[in-house]
XYZ file of C-alpha atoms in Angstrom:
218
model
C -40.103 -3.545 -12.369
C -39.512 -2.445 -8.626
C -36.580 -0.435 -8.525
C -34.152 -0.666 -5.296
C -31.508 1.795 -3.711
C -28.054 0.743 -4.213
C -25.927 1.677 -1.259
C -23.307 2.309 -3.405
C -21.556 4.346 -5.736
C -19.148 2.053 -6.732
C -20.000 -1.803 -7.467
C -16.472 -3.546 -7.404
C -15.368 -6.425 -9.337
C -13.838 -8.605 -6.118
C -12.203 -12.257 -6.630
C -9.926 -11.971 -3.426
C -7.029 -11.671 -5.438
C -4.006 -8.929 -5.459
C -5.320 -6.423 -7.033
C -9.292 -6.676 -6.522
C -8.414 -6.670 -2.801
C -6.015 -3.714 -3.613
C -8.853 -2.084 -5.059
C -11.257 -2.563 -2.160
C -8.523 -1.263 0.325
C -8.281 2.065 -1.929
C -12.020 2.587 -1.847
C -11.826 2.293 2.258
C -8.865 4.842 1.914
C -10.968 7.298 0.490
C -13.775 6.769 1.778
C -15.702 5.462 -1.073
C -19.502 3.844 -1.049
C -18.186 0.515 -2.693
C -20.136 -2.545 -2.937
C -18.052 -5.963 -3.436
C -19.600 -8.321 -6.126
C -18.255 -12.063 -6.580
C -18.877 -14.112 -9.376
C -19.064 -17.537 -9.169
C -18.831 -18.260 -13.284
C -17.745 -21.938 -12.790
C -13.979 -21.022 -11.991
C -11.282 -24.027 -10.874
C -10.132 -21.652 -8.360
C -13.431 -21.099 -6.660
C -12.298 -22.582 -2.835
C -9.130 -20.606 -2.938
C -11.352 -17.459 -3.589
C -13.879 -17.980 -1.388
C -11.559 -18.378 1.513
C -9.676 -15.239 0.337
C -12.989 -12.942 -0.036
C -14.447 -14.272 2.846
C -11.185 -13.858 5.407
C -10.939 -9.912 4.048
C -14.537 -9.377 4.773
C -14.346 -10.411 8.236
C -11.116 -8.552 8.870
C -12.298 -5.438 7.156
C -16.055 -5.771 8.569
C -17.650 -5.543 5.052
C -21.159 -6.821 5.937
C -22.539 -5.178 2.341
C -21.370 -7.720 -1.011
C -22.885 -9.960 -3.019
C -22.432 -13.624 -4.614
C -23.903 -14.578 -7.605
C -23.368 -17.351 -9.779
C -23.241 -17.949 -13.413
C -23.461 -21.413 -15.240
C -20.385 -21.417 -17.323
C -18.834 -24.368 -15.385
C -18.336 -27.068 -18.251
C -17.072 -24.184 -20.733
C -14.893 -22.537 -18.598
C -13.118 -25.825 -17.499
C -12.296 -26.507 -21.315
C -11.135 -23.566 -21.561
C -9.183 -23.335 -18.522
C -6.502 -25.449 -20.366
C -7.608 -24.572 -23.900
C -6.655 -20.565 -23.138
C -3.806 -21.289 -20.716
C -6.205 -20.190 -17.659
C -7.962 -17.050 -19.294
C -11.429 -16.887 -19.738
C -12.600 -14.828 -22.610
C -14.285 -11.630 -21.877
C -14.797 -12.732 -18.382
C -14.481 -9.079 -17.350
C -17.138 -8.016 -19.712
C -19.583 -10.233 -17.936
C -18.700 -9.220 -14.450
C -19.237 -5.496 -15.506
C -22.215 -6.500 -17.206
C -23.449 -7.999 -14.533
C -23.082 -4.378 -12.094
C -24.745 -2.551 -15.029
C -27.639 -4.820 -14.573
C -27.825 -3.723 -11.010
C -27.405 -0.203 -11.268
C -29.826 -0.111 -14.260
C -32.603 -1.897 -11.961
C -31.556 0.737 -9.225
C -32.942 4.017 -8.237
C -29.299 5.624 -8.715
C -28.832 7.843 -11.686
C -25.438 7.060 -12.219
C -22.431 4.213 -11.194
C -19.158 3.436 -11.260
C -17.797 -0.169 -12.097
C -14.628 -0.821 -10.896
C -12.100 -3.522 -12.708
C -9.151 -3.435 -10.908
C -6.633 -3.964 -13.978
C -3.156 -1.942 -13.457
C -1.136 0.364 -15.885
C 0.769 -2.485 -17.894
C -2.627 -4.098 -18.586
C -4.840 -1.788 -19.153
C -1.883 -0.685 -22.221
C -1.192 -4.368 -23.709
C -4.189 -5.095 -26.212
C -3.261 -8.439 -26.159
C -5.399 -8.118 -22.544
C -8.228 -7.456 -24.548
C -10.596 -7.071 -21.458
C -8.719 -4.760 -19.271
C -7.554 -2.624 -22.177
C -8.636 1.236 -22.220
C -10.085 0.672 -25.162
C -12.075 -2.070 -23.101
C -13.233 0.224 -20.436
C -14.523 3.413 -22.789
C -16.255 1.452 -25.349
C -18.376 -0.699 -22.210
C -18.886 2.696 -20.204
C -20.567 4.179 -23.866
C -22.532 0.341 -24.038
C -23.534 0.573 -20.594
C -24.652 4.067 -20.545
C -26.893 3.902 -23.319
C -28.311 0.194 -22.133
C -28.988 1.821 -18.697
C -30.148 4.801 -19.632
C -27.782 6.436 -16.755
C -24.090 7.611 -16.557
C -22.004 4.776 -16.154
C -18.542 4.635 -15.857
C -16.796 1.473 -16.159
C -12.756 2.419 -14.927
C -9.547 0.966 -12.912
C -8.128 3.339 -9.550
C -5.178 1.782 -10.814
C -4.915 3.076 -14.555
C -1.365 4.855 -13.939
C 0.478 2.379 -11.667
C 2.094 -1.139 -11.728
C 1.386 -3.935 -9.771
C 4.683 -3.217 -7.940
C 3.485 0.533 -7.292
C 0.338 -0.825 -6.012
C 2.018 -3.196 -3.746
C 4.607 -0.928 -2.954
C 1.727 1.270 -1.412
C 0.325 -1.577 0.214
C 3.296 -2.424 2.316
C 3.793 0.901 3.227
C 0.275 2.330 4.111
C -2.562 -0.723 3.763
C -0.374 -3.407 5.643
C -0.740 -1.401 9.186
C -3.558 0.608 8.569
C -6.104 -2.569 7.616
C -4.123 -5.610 8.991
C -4.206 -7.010 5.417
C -1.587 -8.374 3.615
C -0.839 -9.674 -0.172
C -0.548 -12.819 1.280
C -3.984 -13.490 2.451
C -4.985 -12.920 -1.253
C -5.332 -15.779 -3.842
C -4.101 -15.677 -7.296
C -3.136 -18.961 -8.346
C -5.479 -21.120 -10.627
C -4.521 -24.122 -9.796
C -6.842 -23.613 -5.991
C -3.511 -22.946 -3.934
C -4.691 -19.838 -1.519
C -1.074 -17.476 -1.778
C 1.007 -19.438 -4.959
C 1.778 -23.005 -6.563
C 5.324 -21.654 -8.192
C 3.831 -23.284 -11.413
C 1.225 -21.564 -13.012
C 1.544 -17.766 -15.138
C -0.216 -16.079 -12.130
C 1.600 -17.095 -9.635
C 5.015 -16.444 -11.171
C 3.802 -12.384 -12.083
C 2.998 -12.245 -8.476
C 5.803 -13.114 -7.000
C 8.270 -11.455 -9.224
C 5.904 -8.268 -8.400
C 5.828 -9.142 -4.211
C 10.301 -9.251 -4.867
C 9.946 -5.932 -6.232
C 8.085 -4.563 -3.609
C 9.733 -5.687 -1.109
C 7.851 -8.640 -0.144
C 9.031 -12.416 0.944
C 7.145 -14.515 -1.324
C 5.037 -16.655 -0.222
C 6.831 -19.764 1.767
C 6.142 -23.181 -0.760
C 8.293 -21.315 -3.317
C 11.157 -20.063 -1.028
């Protein structure tokens, strides 16, 4: 097969939420080759993230992504009540998906970037953003690719809070981005329903930060 260059050394797992977008932000911080990838797997949150991913890229001129999609709509619908919104190893395909690229690439290594945070990435019970998680699929997707890849989080060693924290602080000015013009709810609102799991870690982590939450639960 034709292999292609990969302007990238870092394919990035993006769903316009908190802490994807977080993660994007970072790899503009420090200058990082990063290349956005969106999934659409079939998700009942798709307009909410669509309109998130694609009001960041215009503000932040990101011109290099890419949208796939993935026919998992019936199943993941089932079990988007069945497993109170989370999708089994939904991370694992999204990285598999990056290996896929970089292994068809002419690059002789890559980074995959999952943008889980500290209290995640330590709970096993988050079985796909666990440590564990990201060293066992680096060793898988080395060997498959025949390359060094790393699959990681630049947020390993801080909170959500930290992370926002940051954000307000430094991001907020220098980008003209804020946690609000993210989506995390799964119930399609764009900011947060005050019902579902999501939204209620998010805005107990924008309080903490220093943030107003958003203005349908004030």
């Amino acid at each position: 097969d034709k292999k292609n260059n990969i302007p990238c050394d870092i394919i990035l797992s993006f769903s316009g939420g908190i802490d994807s977008t977080a993660g994007l932000l970072y790899c503009l911080d420090n200058n990082l080759s990063v290349l956005p990838l969106w999934v659409n797997f079939g998700q009942k949150n798709i307009k909410a993230e669509e309109k998130s991913l694609n009001f960041v890229f215009k503000k932040l001129k990101i011109k290099s992504f890419l949208k796939t999609e993935v026919g998992l709509e019936k199943q993941i619908l089932k079990g988007w009540k069945d497993w109170d919104f989370i999708v089994p190893a939904r991370n694992f395909i999204f990285a598999a998906m990056s290996n896929s690229i970089f292994k068809h690439s002419n690059n002789s290594k890559g980074t995959i970037f999952i943008c889980a945070i500290k209290e995640e990435m330590r709970k096993w019970k988050h079985r796909d953003k666990s440590k564990y998680f990201f060293e066992t699929s680096s060793r898988i997707f080395s060997r498959d690719s025949g390359k060094n890849i790393k699959l990681c989080s630049p947020f390993e060693k801080y909170s959500k809070t930290e992370v926002l924290y940051w954000w307000k602080n430094n991001w907020e000015k220098k980008y003209g981005i804020s946690p609000h013009d993210t989506s995390t709810c799964y119930y399609n609102f764009k900011g947060a329903c005050g019902k579902c799991r999501a939204c209620f870690r998010r805005t107990i982590s924008l309080l903490a930060a220093g943030y107003e939450v958003d203005d349908n639960l004030q």
